PDB file of C-alpha atoms in Angstrom:
ATOM      1  CA  MET A   1     376.155  69.217 145.021  1.00 67.00           C
ATOM      2  CA  GLN A   2     377.984  70.681 148.029  1.00 80.00           C
ATOM      3  CA  HIS A   3     381.099  70.656 145.893  1.00 84.00           C
ATOM      4  CA  LEU A   4     379.412  72.715 143.149  1.00 93.00           C
ATOM      5  CA  VAL A   5     378.097  75.346 145.557  1.00 93.00           C
ATOM      6  CA  LYS A   6     381.497  75.754 147.174  1.00 93.00           C
ATOM      7  CA  TYR A   7     383.042  75.801 143.706  1.00 94.00           C
ATOM      8  CA  PHE A   8     380.651  78.643 142.786  1.00 95.00           C
ATOM      9  CA  PHE A   9     381.653  80.606 145.895  1.00 95.00           C
ATOM     10  CA  LYS A  10     385.348  80.081 145.159  1.00 96.00           C
ATOM     11  CA  THR A  11     384.922  81.036 141.506  1.00 97.00           C
ATOM     12  CA  ILE A  12     382.892  84.197 142.035  1.00 97.00           C
ATOM     13  CA  THR A  13     384.856  85.507 145.023  1.00 96.00           C
ATOM     14  CA  SER A  14     388.154  85.035 143.192  1.00 96.00           C
ATOM     15  CA  ASN A  15     386.990  87.114 140.217  1.00 97.00           C
ATOM     16  CA  PRO A  16     388.940  90.408 140.049  1.00 97.00           C
ATOM     17  CA  ILE A  17     385.716  92.482 140.131  1.00 97.00           C
ATOM     18  CA  TRP A  18     384.302  90.782 143.236  1.00 97.00           C
ATOM     19  CA  ASP A  19     385.831  93.040 145.907  1.00 96.00           C
ATOM     20  CA  LYS A  20     384.761  96.230 144.149  1.00 97.00           C
ATOM     21  CA  ALA A  21     381.279  94.825 143.471  1.00 97.00           C
ATOM     22  CA  THR A  22     380.793  93.984 147.145  1.00 96.00           C
ATOM     23  CA  ASP A  23     382.387  97.207 148.403  1.00 96.00           C
ATOM     24  CA  THR A  24     380.010  99.278 146.244  1.00 94.00           C
ATOM     25  CA  GLY A  25     376.971  97.210 147.254  1.00 93.00           C
ATOM     26  CA  ILE A  26     376.260  95.976 143.743  1.00 94.00           C
ATOM     27  CA  LEU A  27     376.632  92.331 144.752  1.00 95.00           C
ATOM     28  CA  PHE A  28     376.741  90.464 148.019  1.00 94.00           C
ATOM     29  CA  ILE A  29     376.364  86.743 148.606  1.00 94.00           C
ATOM     30  CA  PRO A  30     376.070  86.207 152.369  1.00 91.00           C
ATOM     31  CA  PRO A  31     376.773  82.443 152.381  1.00 90.00           C
ATOM     32  CA  SER A  32     380.003  82.987 150.426  1.00 89.00           C
ATOM     33  CA  GLU A  33     381.597  84.429 153.544  1.00 88.00           C
ATOM     34  CA  ASP A  34     383.628  81.725 155.293  1.00 83.00           C
ATOM     35  CA  TYR A  35     382.189  79.036 153.030  1.00 82.00           C
ATOM     36  CA  GLU A  36     385.416  77.043 153.332  1.00 82.00           C
ATOM     37  CA  SER A  37     384.817  76.433 157.027  1.00 78.00           C
ATOM     38  CA  ASN A  38     381.154  75.431 156.638  1.00 77.00           C
ATOM     39  CA  ASP A  39     380.461  71.728 156.521  1.00 79.00           C
ATOM     40  CA  PHE A  40     377.146  72.321 154.792  1.00 81.00           C
ATOM     41  CA  VAL A  41     376.039  74.901 152.229  1.00 82.00           C
ATOM     42  CA  MET A  42     372.591  75.278 150.697  1.00 86.00           C
ATOM     43  CA  HIS A  43     372.008  74.834 146.991  1.00 90.00           C
ATOM     44  CA  ILE A  44     369.743  77.911 146.943  1.00 90.00           C
ATOM     45  CA  VAL A  45     372.060  80.908 146.851  1.00 94.00           C
ATOM     46  CA  PRO A  46     370.804  84.458 147.456  1.00 94.00           C
ATOM     47  CA  ILE A  47     372.538  87.208 145.544  1.00 95.00           C
ATOM     48  CA  TRP A  48     371.797  90.484 147.272  1.00 94.00           C
ATOM     49  CA  THR A  49     371.900  93.667 145.296  1.00 92.00           C
ATOM     50  CA  ARG A  50     370.529  97.182 145.317  1.00 89.00           C
ATOM     51  CA  GLN A  51     366.864  98.022 144.906  1.00 85.00           C
ATOM     52  CA  MET A  52     365.838  97.508 141.249  1.00 88.00           C
ATOM     53  CA  TYR A  53     369.185  95.890 140.440  1.00 93.00           C
ATOM     54  CA  ASN A  54     367.603  92.520 141.235  1.00 93.00           C
ATOM     55  CA  TRP A  55     365.420  92.952 138.150  1.00 94.00           C
ATOM     56  CA  TRP A  56     368.342  94.192 136.108  1.00 95.00           C
ATOM     57  CA  ILE A  57     370.553  91.224 137.012  1.00 96.00           C
ATOM     58  CA  PHE A  58     367.535  88.971 136.396  1.00 96.00           C
ATOM     59  CA  PHE A  59     367.224  90.396 132.855  1.00 96.00           C
ATOM     60  CA  HIS A  60     370.992  90.094 132.337  1.00 96.00           C
ATOM     61  CA  LEU A  61     371.046  86.442 133.386  1.00 97.00           C
ATOM     62  CA  GLN A  62     367.873  85.548 131.488  1.00 95.00           C
ATOM     63  CA  LEU A  63     369.407  86.884 128.284  1.00 95.00           C
ATOM     64  CA  ALA A  64     372.460  84.724 129.089  1.00 96.00           C
ATOM     65  CA  LYS A  65     370.051  81.736 129.222  1.00 96.00           C
ATOM     66  CA  LEU A  66     370.400  81.345 133.003  1.00 96.00           C
ATOM     67  CA  ALA A  67     367.386  80.806 135.226  1.00 93.00           C
ATOM     68  CA  VAL A  68     367.245  82.803 138.464  1.00 95.00           C
ATOM     69  CA  VAL A  69     364.347  84.083 140.524  1.00 94.00           C
ATOM     70  CA  PRO A  70     364.006  87.796 141.380  1.00 95.00           C
ATOM     71  CA  ILE A  71     362.874  88.345 144.964  1.00 93.00           C
ATOM     72  CA  ASP A  72     361.405  91.641 146.088  1.00 91.00           C
ATOM     73  CA  TYR A  73     359.155  93.102 148.769  1.00 89.00           C
ATOM     74  CA  PRO A  74     356.969  91.676 150.359  1.00 92.00           C
ATOM     75  CA  GLN A  75     358.882  88.366 150.229  1.00 92.00           C
ATOM     76  CA  VAL A  76     361.898  90.192 151.664  1.00 91.00           C
ATOM     77  CA  PRO A  77     362.087  93.484 153.576  1.00 90.00           C
ATOM     78  CA  LYS A  78     361.919  96.694 151.527  1.00 87.00           C
ATOM     79  CA  GLY A  79     365.333  97.568 150.186  1.00 86.00           C
ATOM     80  CA  LYS A  80     366.630  93.991 150.482  1.00 89.00           C
ATOM     81  CA  SER A  81     366.122  92.902 146.873  1.00 90.00           C
ATOM     82  CA  ARG A  82     367.888  89.843 145.595  1.00 94.00           C
ATOM     83  CA  VAL A  83     367.837  87.025 143.115  1.00 96.00           C
ATOM     84  CA  ARG A  84     367.941  83.364 144.000  1.00 96.00           C
ATOM     85  CA  VAL A  85     370.203  80.993 142.158  1.00 96.00           C
ATOM     86  CA  MET A  86     369.638  77.272 142.435  1.00 95.00           C
ATOM     87  CA  ILE A  87     372.614  75.038 141.871  1.00 94.00           C
ATOM     88  CA  HIS A  88     371.753  71.387 141.340  1.00 92.00           C
ATOM     89  CA  ALA A  89     373.632  68.119 141.047  1.00 88.00           C
ATOM     90  CA  GLY A  90     373.156  68.113 137.273  1.00 92.00           C
ATOM     91  CA  ASN A  91     375.205  71.287 136.866  1.00 93.00           C
ATOM     92  CA  THR A  92     378.757  71.014 135.607  1.00 95.00           C
ATOM     93  CA  GLU A  93     381.718  73.096 136.722  1.00 96.00           C
ATOM     94  CA  ALA A  94     381.667  74.731 133.286  1.00 97.00           C
ATOM     95  CA  GLU A  95     378.062  75.824 133.870  1.00 97.00           C
ATOM     96  CA  VAL A  96     378.975  77.179 137.291  1.00 96.00           C
ATOM     97  CA  ASP A  97     381.906  79.043 135.715  1.00 97.00           C
ATOM     98  CA  TYR A  98     379.504  80.541 133.170  1.00 98.00           C
ATOM     99  CA  LEU A  99     377.076  81.580 135.928  1.00 97.00           C
ATOM    100  CA  ALA A 100     379.830  83.274 137.953  1.00 98.00           C
ATOM    101  CA  ALA A 101     381.238  85.001 134.853  1.00 98.00           C
ATOM    102  CA  SER A 102     377.765  86.230 133.863  1.00 97.00           C
ATOM    103  CA  ILE A 103     377.106  87.643 137.323  1.00 97.00           C
ATOM    104  CA  CYS A 104     380.502  89.355 137.318  1.00 97.00           C
ATOM    105  CA  SER A 105     379.913  90.810 133.855  1.00 97.00           C
ATOM    106  CA  PHE A 106     376.740  92.398 135.244  1.00 97.00           C
ATOM    107  CA  ALA A 107     378.775  93.853 138.116  1.00 97.00           C
ATOM    108  CA  ILE A 108     381.361  95.251 135.697  1.00 97.00           C
ATOM    109  CA  GLU A 109     378.659  96.934 133.635  1.00 96.00           C
ATOM    110  CA  MET A 110     376.960  98.413 136.703  1.00 95.00           C
ATOM    111  CA  ILE A 111     380.235  99.740 138.086  1.00 95.00           C
ATOM    112  CA  GLU A 112     380.994 101.374 134.732  1.00 95.00           C
ATOM    113  CA  ILE A 113     377.511 102.936 134.620  1.00 94.00           C
ATOM    114  CA  GLU A 114     377.810 104.257 138.155  1.00 92.00           C
ATOM    115  CA  GLU A 115     381.292 105.637 137.557  1.00 93.00           C
ATOM    116  CA  CYS A 116     380.243 107.495 134.404  1.00 90.00           C
ATOM    117  CA  GLY A 117     377.752 109.480 136.495  1.00 82.00           C
ATOM    118  CA  ASP A 118     374.841 109.205 134.058  1.00 81.00           C
ATOM    119  CA  LYS A 119     371.986 108.385 136.440  1.00 78.00           C
ATOM    120  CA  GLY A 120     369.599 107.762 133.546  1.00 84.00           C
ATOM    121  CA  LYS A 121     371.749 105.140 131.825  1.00 90.00           C
ATOM    122  CA  LEU A 122     370.350 101.624 131.898  1.00 93.00           C
ATOM    123  CA  PRO A 123     372.269  98.370 131.478  1.00 95.00           C
ATOM    124  CA  LYS A 124     372.260  96.766 128.035  1.00 95.00           C
ATOM    125  CA  ALA A 125     370.050  93.830 129.103  1.00 94.00           C
ATOM    126  CA  VAL A 126     367.445  96.194 130.543  1.00 94.00           C
ATOM    127  CA  ARG A 127     367.360  98.214 127.340  1.00 93.00           C
ATOM    128  CA  GLN A 128     366.929  94.989 125.341  1.00 94.00           C
ATOM    129  CA  ILE A 129     364.079  93.734 127.527  1.00 93.00           C
ATOM    130  CA  TYR A 130     362.321  97.110 127.478  1.00 92.00           C
ATOM    131  CA  ALA A 131     362.639  97.197 123.666  1.00 94.00           C
ATOM    132  CA  LEU A 132     361.112  93.698 123.428  1.00 91.00           C
ATOM    133  CA  MET A 133     358.277  94.751 125.721  1.00 91.00           C
ATOM    134  CA  ALA A 134     357.611  97.873 123.651  1.00 93.00           C
ATOM    135  CA  ALA A 135     357.634  95.893 120.418  1.00 93.00           C
ATOM    136  CA  ASN A 136     355.081  93.457 121.818  1.00 86.00           C
ATOM    137  CA  ALA A 137     352.807  96.071 123.387  1.00 77.00           C
TER     138      ALA A 137
END
């Protein structure tokens, strides 16, 4: 399993969008820093993001058929929202590739939304979930 977690870190940090996503604060994975030199990495990986973005990335990944757990206050300090990803020994490298690509596609969409300047624009997954909620209300 250690191999898969390190593989995830290598895959996501080598994605072309990674540097911009971390520089803008859209994504940050603390244990991915210096993972190569760590003898041990945990299989529970926190993906830090901006307030409310944890729910948006949760929706994005759920629609991609990936299970993550959104974490918000009071489990973490206010403003420190995140999702938790659990990588297990049954995962394949292809599944880890898909996870990393899905996370990066969320980052790409959020960067595009932020750069367009429309503060009211919501990501596609959020609009889909809200439409499903409205239809079932």
